[in-house]
mmCIF file of C-alpha atoms in Angstrom:
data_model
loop_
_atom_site.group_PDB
_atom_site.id
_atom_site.type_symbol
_atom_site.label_atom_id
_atom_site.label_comp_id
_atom_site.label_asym_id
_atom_site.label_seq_id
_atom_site.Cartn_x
_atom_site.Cartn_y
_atom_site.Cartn_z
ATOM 1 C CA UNK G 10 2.243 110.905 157.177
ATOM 2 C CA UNK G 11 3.677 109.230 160.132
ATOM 3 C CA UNK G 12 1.184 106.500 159.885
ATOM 4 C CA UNK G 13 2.176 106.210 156.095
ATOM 5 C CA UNK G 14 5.771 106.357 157.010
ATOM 6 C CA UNK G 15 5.531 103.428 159.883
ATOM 7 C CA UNK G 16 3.119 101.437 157.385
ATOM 8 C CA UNK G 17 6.284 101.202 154.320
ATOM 9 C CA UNK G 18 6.613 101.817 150.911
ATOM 10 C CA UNK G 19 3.884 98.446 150.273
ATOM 11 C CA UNK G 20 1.175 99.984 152.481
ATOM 12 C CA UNK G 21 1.672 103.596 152.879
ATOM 13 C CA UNK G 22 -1.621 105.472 153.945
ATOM 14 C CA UNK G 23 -3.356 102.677 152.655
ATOM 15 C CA UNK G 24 -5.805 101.776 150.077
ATOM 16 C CA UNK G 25 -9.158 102.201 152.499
ATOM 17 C CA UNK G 26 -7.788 105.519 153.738
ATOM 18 C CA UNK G 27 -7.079 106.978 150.589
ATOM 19 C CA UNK G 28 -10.416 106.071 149.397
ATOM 20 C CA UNK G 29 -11.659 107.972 153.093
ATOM 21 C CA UNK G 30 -9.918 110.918 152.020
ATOM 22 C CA UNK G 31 -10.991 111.161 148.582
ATOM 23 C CA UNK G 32 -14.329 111.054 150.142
ATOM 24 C CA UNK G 33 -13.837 114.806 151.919
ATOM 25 C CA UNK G 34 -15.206 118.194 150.485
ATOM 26 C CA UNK G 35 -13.311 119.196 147.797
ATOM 27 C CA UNK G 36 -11.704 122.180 149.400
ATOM 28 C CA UNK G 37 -10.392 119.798 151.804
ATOM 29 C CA UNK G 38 -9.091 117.712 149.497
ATOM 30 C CA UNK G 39 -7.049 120.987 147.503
ATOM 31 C CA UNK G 40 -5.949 121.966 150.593
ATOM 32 C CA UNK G 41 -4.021 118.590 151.810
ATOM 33 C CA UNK G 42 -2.643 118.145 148.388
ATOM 34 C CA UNK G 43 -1.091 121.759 148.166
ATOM 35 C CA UNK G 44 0.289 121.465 152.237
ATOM 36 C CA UNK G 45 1.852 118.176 151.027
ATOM 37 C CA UNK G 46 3.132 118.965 147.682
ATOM 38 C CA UNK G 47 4.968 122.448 149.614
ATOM 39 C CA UNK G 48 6.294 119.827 151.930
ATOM 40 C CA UNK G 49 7.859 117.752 149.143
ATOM 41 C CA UNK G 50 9.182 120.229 147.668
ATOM 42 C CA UNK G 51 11.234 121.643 150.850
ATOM 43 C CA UNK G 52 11.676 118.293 152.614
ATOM 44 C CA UNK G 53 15.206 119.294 153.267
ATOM 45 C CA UNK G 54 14.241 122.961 154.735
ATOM 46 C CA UNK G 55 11.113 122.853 156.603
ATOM 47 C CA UNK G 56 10.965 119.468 157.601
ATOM 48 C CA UNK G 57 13.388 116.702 159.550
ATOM 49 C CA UNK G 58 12.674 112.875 157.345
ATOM 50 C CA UNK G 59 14.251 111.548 160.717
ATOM 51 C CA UNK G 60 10.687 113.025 162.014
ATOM 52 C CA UNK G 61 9.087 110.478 160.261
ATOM 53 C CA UNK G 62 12.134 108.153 160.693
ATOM 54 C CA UNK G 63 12.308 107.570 157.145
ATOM 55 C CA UNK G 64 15.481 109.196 154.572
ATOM 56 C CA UNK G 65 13.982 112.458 152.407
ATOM 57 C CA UNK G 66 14.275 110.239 149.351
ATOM 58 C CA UNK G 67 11.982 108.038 150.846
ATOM 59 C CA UNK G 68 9.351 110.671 152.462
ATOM 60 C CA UNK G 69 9.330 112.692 149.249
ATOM 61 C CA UNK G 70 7.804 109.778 147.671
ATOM 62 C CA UNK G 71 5.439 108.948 149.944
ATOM 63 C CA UNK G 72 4.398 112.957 149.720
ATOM 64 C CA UNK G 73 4.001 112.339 146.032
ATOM 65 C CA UNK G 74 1.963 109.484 146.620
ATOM 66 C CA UNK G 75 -0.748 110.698 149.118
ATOM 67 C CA UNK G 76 -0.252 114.074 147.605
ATOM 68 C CA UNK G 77 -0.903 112.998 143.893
ATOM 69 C CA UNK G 78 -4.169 110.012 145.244
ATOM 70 C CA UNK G 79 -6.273 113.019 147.485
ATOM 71 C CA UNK G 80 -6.068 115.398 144.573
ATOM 72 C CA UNK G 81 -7.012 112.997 141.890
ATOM 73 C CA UNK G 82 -10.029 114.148 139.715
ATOM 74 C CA UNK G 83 -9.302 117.643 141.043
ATOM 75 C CA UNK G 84 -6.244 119.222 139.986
ATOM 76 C CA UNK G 85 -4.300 116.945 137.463
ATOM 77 C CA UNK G 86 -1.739 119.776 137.472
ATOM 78 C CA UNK G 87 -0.277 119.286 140.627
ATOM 79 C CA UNK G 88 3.129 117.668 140.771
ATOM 80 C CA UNK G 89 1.955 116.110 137.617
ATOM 81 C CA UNK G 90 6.274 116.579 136.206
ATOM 82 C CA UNK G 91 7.502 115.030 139.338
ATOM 83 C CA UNK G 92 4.507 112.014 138.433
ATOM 84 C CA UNK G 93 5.630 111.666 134.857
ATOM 85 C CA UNK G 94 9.449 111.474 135.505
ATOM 86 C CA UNK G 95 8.352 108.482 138.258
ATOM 87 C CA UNK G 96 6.329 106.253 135.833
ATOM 88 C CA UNK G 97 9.234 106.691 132.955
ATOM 89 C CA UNK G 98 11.312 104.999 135.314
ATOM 90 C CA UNK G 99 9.082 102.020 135.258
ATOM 91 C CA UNK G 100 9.586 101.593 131.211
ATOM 92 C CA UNK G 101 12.426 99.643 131.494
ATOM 93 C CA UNK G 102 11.408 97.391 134.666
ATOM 94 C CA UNK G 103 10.987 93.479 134.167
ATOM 95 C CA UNK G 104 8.683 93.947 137.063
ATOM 96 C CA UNK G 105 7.941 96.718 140.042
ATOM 97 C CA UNK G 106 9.869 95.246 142.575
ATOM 98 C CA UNK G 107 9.307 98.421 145.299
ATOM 99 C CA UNK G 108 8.066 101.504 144.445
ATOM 100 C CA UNK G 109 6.043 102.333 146.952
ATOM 101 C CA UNK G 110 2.090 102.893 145.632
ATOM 102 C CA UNK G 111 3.120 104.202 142.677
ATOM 103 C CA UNK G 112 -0.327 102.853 141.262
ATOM 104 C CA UNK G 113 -1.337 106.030 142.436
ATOM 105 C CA UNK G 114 0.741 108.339 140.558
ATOM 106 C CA UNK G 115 -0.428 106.116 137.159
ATOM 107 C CA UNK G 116 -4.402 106.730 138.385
ATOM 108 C CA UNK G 117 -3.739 110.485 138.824
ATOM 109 C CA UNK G 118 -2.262 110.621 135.327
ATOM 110 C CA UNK G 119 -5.290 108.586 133.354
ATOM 111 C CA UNK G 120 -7.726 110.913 135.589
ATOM 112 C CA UNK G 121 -5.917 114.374 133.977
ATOM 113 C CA UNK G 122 -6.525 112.445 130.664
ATOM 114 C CA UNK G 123 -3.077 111.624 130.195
ATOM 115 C CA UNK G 124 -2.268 107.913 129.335
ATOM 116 C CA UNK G 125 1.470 106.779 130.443
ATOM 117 C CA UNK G 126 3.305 105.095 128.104
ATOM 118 C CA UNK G 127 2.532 101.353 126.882
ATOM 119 C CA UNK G 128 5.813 100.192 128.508
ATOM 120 C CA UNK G 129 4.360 101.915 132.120
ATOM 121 C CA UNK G 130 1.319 99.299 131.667
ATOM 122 C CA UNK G 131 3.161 96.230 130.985
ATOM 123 C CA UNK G 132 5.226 96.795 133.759
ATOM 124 C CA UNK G 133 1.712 96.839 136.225
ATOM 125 C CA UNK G 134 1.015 93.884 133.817
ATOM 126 C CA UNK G 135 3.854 91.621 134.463
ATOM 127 C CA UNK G 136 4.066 92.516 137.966
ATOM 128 C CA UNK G 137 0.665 91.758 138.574
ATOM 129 C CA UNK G 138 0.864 88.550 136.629
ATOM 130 C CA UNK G 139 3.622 87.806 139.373
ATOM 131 C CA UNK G 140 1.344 87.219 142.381
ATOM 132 C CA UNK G 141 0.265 83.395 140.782
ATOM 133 C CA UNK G 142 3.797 82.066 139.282
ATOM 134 C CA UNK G 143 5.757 79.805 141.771
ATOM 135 C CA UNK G 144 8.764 81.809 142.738
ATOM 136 C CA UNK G 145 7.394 85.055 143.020
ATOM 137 C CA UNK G 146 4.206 84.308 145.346
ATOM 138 C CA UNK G 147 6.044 85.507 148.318
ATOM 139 C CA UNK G 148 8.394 88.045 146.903
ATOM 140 C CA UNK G 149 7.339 92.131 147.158
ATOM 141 C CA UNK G 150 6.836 91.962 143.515
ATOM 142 C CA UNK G 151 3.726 89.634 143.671
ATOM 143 C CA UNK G 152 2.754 91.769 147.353
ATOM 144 C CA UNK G 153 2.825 94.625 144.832
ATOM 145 C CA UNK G 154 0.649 93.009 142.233
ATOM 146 C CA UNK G 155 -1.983 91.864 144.916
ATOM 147 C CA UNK G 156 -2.495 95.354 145.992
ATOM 148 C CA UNK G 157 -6.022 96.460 145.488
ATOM 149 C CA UNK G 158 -4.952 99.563 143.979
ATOM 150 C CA UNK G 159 -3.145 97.917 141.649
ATOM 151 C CA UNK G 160 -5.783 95.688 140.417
ATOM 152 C CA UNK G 161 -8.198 98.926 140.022
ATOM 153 C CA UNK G 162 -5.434 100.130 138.126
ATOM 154 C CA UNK G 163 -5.427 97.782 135.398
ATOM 155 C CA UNK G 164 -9.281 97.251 134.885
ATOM 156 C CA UNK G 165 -9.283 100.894 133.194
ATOM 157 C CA UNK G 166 -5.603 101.200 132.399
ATOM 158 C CA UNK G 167 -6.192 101.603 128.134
ATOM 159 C CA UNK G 168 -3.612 99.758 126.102
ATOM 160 C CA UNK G 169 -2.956 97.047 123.432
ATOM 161 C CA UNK G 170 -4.359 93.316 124.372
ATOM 162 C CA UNK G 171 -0.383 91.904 124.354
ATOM 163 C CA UNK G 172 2.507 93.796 125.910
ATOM 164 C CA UNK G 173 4.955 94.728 122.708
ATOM 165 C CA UNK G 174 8.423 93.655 123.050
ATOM 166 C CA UNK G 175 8.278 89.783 122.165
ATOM 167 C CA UNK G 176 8.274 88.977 118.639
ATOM 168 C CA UNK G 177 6.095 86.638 118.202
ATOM 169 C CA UNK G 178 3.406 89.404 120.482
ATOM 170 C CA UNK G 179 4.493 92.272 118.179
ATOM 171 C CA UNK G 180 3.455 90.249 114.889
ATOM 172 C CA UNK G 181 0.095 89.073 117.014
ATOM 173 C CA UNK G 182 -0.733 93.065 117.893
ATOM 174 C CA UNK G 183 -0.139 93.873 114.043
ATOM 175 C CA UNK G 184 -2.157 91.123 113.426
ATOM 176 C CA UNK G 185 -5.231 91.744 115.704
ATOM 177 C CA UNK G 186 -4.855 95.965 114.130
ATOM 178 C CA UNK G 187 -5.562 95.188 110.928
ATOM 179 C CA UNK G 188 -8.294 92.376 111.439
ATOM 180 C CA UNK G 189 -10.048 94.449 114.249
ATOM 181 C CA UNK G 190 -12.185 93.771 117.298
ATOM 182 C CA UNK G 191 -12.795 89.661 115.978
ATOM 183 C CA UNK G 192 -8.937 89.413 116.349
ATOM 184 C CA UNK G 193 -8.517 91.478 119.652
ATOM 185 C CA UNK G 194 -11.451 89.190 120.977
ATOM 186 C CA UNK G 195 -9.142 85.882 120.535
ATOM 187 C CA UNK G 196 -5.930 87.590 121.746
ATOM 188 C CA UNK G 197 -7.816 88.588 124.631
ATOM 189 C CA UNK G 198 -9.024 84.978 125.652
ATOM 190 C CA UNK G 199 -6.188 84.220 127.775
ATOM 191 C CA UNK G 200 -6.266 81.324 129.758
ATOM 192 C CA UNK G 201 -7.269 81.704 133.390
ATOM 193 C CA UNK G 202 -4.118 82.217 135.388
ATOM 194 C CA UNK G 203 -4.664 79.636 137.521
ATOM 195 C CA UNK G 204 -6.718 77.099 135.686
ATOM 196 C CA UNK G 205 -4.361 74.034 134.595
ATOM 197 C CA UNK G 206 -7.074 73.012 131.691
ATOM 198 C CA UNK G 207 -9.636 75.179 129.549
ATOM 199 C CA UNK G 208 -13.231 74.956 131.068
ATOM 200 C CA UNK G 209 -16.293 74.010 129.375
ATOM 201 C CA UNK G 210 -17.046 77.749 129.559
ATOM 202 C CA UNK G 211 -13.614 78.875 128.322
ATOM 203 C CA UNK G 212 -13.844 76.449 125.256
ATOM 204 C CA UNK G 213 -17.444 77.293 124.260
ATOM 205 C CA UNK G 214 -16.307 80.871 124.210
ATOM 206 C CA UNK G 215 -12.975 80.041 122.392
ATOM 207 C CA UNK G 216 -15.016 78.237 119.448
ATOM 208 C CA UNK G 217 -17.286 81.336 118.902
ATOM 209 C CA UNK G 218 -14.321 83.704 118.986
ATOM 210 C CA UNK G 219 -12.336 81.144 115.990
ATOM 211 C CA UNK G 220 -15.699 81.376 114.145
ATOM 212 C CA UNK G 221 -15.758 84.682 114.160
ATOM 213 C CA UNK G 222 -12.320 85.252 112.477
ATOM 214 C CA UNK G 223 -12.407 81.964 110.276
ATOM 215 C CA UNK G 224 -10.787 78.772 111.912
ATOM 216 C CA UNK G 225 -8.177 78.250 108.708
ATOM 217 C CA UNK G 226 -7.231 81.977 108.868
ATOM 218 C CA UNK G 227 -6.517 81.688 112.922
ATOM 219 C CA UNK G 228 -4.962 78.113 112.580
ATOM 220 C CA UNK G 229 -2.775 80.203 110.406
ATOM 221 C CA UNK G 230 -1.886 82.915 112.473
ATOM 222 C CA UNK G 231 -1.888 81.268 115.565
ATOM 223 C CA UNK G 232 1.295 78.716 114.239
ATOM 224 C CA UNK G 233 3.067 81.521 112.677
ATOM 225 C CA UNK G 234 2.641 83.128 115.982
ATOM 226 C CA UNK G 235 3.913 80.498 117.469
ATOM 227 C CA UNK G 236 6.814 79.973 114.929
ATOM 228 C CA UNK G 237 8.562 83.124 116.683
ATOM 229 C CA UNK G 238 7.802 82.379 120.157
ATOM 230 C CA UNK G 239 11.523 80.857 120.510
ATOM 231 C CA UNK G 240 12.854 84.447 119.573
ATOM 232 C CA UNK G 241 14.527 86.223 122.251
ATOM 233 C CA UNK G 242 12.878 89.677 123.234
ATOM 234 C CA UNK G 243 13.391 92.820 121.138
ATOM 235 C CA UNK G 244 12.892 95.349 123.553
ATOM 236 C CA UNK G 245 15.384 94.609 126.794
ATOM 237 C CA UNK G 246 14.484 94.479 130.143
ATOM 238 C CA UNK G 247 16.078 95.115 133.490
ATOM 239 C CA UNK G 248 15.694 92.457 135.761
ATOM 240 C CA UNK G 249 16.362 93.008 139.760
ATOM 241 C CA UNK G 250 18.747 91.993 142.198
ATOM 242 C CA UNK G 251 16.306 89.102 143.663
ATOM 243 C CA UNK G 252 15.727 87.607 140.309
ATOM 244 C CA UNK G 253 18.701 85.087 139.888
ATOM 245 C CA UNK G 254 17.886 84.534 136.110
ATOM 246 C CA UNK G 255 18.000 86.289 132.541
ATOM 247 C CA UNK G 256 14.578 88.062 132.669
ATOM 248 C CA UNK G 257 15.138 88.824 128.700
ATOM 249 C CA UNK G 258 15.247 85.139 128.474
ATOM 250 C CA UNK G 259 11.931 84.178 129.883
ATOM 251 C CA UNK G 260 8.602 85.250 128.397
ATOM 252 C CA UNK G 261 6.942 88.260 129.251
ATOM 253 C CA UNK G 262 4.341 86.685 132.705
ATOM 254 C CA UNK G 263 1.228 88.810 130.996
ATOM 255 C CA UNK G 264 1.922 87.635 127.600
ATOM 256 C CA UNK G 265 2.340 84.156 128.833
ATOM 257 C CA UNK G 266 -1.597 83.795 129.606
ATOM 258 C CA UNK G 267 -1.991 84.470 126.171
ATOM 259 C CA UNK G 268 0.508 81.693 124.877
ATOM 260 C CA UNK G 269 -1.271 79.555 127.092
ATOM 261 C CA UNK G 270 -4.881 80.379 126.003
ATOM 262 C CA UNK G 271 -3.643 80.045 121.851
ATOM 263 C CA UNK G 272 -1.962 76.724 122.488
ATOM 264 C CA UNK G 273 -5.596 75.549 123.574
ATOM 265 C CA UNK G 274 -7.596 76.734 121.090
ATOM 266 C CA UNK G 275 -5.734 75.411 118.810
ATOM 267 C CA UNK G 276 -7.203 72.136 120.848
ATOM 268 C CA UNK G 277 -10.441 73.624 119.427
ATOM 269 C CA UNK G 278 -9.718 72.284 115.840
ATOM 270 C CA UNK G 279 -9.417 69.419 113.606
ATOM 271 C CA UNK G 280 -6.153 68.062 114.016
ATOM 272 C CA UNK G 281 -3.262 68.330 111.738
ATOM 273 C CA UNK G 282 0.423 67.077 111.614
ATOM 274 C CA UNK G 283 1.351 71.228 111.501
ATOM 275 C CA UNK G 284 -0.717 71.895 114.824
ATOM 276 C CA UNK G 285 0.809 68.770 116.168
ATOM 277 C CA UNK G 286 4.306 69.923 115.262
ATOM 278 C CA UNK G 287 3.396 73.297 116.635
ATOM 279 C CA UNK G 288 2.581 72.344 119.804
ATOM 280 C CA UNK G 289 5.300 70.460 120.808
ATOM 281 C CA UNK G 290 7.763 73.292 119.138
ATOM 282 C CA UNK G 291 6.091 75.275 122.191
ATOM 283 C CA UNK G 292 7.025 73.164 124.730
ATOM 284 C CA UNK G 293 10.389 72.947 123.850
ATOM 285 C CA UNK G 294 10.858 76.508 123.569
ATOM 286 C CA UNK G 295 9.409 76.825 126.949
ATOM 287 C CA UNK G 296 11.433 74.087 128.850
ATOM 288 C CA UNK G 297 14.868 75.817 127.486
ATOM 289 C CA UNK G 298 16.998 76.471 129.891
ATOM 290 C CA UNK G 299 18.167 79.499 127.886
ATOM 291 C CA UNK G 300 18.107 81.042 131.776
ATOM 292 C CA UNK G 301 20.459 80.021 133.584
ATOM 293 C CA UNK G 302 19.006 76.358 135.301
ATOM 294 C CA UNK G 303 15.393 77.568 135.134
ATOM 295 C CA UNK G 304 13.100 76.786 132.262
ATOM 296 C CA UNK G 305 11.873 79.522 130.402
ATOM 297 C CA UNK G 306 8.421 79.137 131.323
ATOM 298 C CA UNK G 307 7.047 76.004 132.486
ATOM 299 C CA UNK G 308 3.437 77.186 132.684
ATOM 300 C CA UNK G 309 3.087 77.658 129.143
ATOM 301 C CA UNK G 310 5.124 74.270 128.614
ATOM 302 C CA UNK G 311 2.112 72.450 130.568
ATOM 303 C CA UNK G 312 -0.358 74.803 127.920
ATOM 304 C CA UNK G 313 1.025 73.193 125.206
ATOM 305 C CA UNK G 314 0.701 69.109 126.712
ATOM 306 C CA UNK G 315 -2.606 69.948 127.557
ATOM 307 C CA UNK G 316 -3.579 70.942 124.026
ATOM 308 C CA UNK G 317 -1.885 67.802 122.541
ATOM 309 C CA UNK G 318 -4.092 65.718 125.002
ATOM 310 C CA UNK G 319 -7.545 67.338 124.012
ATOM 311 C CA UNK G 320 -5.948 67.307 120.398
ATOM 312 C CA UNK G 321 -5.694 63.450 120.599
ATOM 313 C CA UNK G 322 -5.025 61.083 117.657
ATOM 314 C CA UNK G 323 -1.598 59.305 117.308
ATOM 315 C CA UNK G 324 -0.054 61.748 116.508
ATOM 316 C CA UNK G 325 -0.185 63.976 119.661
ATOM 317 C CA UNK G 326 0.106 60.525 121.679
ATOM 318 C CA UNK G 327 3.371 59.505 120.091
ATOM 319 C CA UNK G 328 4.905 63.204 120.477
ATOM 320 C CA UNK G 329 4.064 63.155 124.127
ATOM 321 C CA UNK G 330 5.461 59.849 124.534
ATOM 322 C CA UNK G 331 8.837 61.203 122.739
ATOM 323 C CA UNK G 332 8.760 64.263 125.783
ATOM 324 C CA UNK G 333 8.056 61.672 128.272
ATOM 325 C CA UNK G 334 11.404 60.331 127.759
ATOM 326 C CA UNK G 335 13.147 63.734 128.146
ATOM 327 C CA UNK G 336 11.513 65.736 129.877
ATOM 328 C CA UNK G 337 12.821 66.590 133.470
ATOM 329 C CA UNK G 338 10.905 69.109 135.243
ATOM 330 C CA UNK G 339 9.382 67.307 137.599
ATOM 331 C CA UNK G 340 5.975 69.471 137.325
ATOM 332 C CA UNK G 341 6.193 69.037 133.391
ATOM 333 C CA UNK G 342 6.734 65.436 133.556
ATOM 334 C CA UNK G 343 3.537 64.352 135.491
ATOM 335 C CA UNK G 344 1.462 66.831 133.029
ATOM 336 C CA UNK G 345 2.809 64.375 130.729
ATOM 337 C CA UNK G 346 2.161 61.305 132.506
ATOM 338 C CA UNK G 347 -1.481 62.718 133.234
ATOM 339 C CA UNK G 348 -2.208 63.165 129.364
ATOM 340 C CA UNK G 349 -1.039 60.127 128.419
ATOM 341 C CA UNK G 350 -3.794 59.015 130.267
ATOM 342 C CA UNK G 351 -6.663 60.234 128.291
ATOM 343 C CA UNK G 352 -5.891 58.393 125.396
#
């Protein structure tokens, strides 16, 4: 516990350690959790935080945390209130700024068969989502989404393809529910989150996927979609002290990827004037300054002048030479410049 203590909330015992002590007899492993879970419950009694040179706030949590990841698989019981009430505070969260490992109280609770709540996971999800956006690549958020424990975390964490919360998500979820796994499949072909173009790969895969619902009947769907994306978010988050913008303002960073990977298949069909009209509609939206001075999502802005480029015809070329001329992020503006190119 000292070593957890001295290592801070981002570390703790660590993620090879944990896995070391997972790894002891079973007995062992009861015993540890029930020493530390009497410990976090009489913090203020039996033991001095100034021990451990940390507040009791702060070493109860790390007791949860090492208490809650030896036991796990064991005894799902243990501490399992004190777990719950932590991940409901997450529900709310724009992203998991500090919260020590708290991967490890969700883990605990999907091994004892209990699933937290869909808001819980797209909390993980945007926070994770966080460690390749400019801006956050150096802040605790994105050190918190780079965690391996994290990342386990979300390869079995069940939940919908789209976090809810954004319109234009909610009517893609209720969407993909009634039309089944074809329609989960093409939500769930986001685009790479750090590939500035679709791959050969990505696009072969992305024309199988429109097959398999119908190309009209997604070309549909995918511009109503699209139709809401300049809809502010129905489900409010709270943002954090470091974040000097209107995170209700910006799109959700997991559902982005998705955005992204719909603007370019629509780059997968024959053109028409609606997809062109589409397209740029999504670029807009995402260059709005609707957050203070930052766009709302310039990632997704680039999505959409990609897709106009592989689109082609004159059209696309005559829309992109109409943002050219007012357009002013700087990164948006050579995306632009790079397009025009290919015509």
């Amino acid at each position: 516990m000292r070593a957890a203590c001295n290592n801070g909330s981002m570390t703790g015992v660590g993620f090879e350690n944990m896995e070391l002590l997972r790894a002891l007899p079973d007995k062992d492993r009861l015993e540890l959790a029930g020493i530390w879970a009497h410990w976090y419950a009489h913090v203020e009694d039996d033991w001095s935080a100034e021990e451990f040179r940390r507040n009791p706030g702060y070493l109860r949590t790390e007791l949860l945390m090492v208490a809650s990841g030896v036991v796990r698989g064991l005894d799902g019981d243990l501490l399992a209130a004190e777990r719950q009430e932590q991940l409901s505070r997450l529900r709310d969260q724009f992203l998991i700024w500090s919260t020590h490992r708290i991967w490890e109280l969700a883990d605990a609770e999907l091994a004892a068969g209990r699933t937290p709540d869909t808001a819980v996971l797209a909390a993980f999800r945007r926070t994770s989502a966080t460690v390749n956006l400019p801006g956050f690549r150096r802040t605790q958020a994105a050190a918190n989404g780079a965690e391996p424990g994290m990342r386990n975390l979300l390869a079995h964490f069940p939940g919908p393809v789209l976090n809810p919360g954004e319109p234009w998500a909610d009517a893609a979820l209720k969407q993909a529910t009634a039309g089944g796994e074809p329609w989960q499949r093409l939500l769930g072909h986001a685009a790479p989150a750090t590939a500035d173009a679709p791959s050969a790969k990505w696009r072969r895969t992305g024309s199988v996927l429109l097959d398999a619902v119908g190309p009209e009947e997604a070309r549909r769907a995918v511009l109503g979609w699209l139709e809401l994306a300049h809809l502010d978010r129905t489900v409010p988050l709270l943002g954090h002290p470091h974040l000097q913008f209107d995170v209700n303002a910006c799109f959700d960073p997991y559902n982005a990827h998705v955005l992204r990977g719909l603007a370019w298949m629509l780059s997968l069909l024959p053109p028409r004037p609606d997809t062109v009209r589409a397209l740029v509609g999504l670029v807009e939206t995402s260059l709005d300054h609707r957050s203070k001075d930052a766009p709302r999502s310039p990632q997704v802005a680039e999505a959409g002048i990609v897709a106009l480029a592989l689109l082609g015809g004159r059209a696309a070329r005559t829309e992109l030479e109409s943002l050219s001329r007012w357009v002013t992020h700087k990164g948006t503006s050579r995306r632009i410049a790079k397009a025009l190119t290919l015509f």
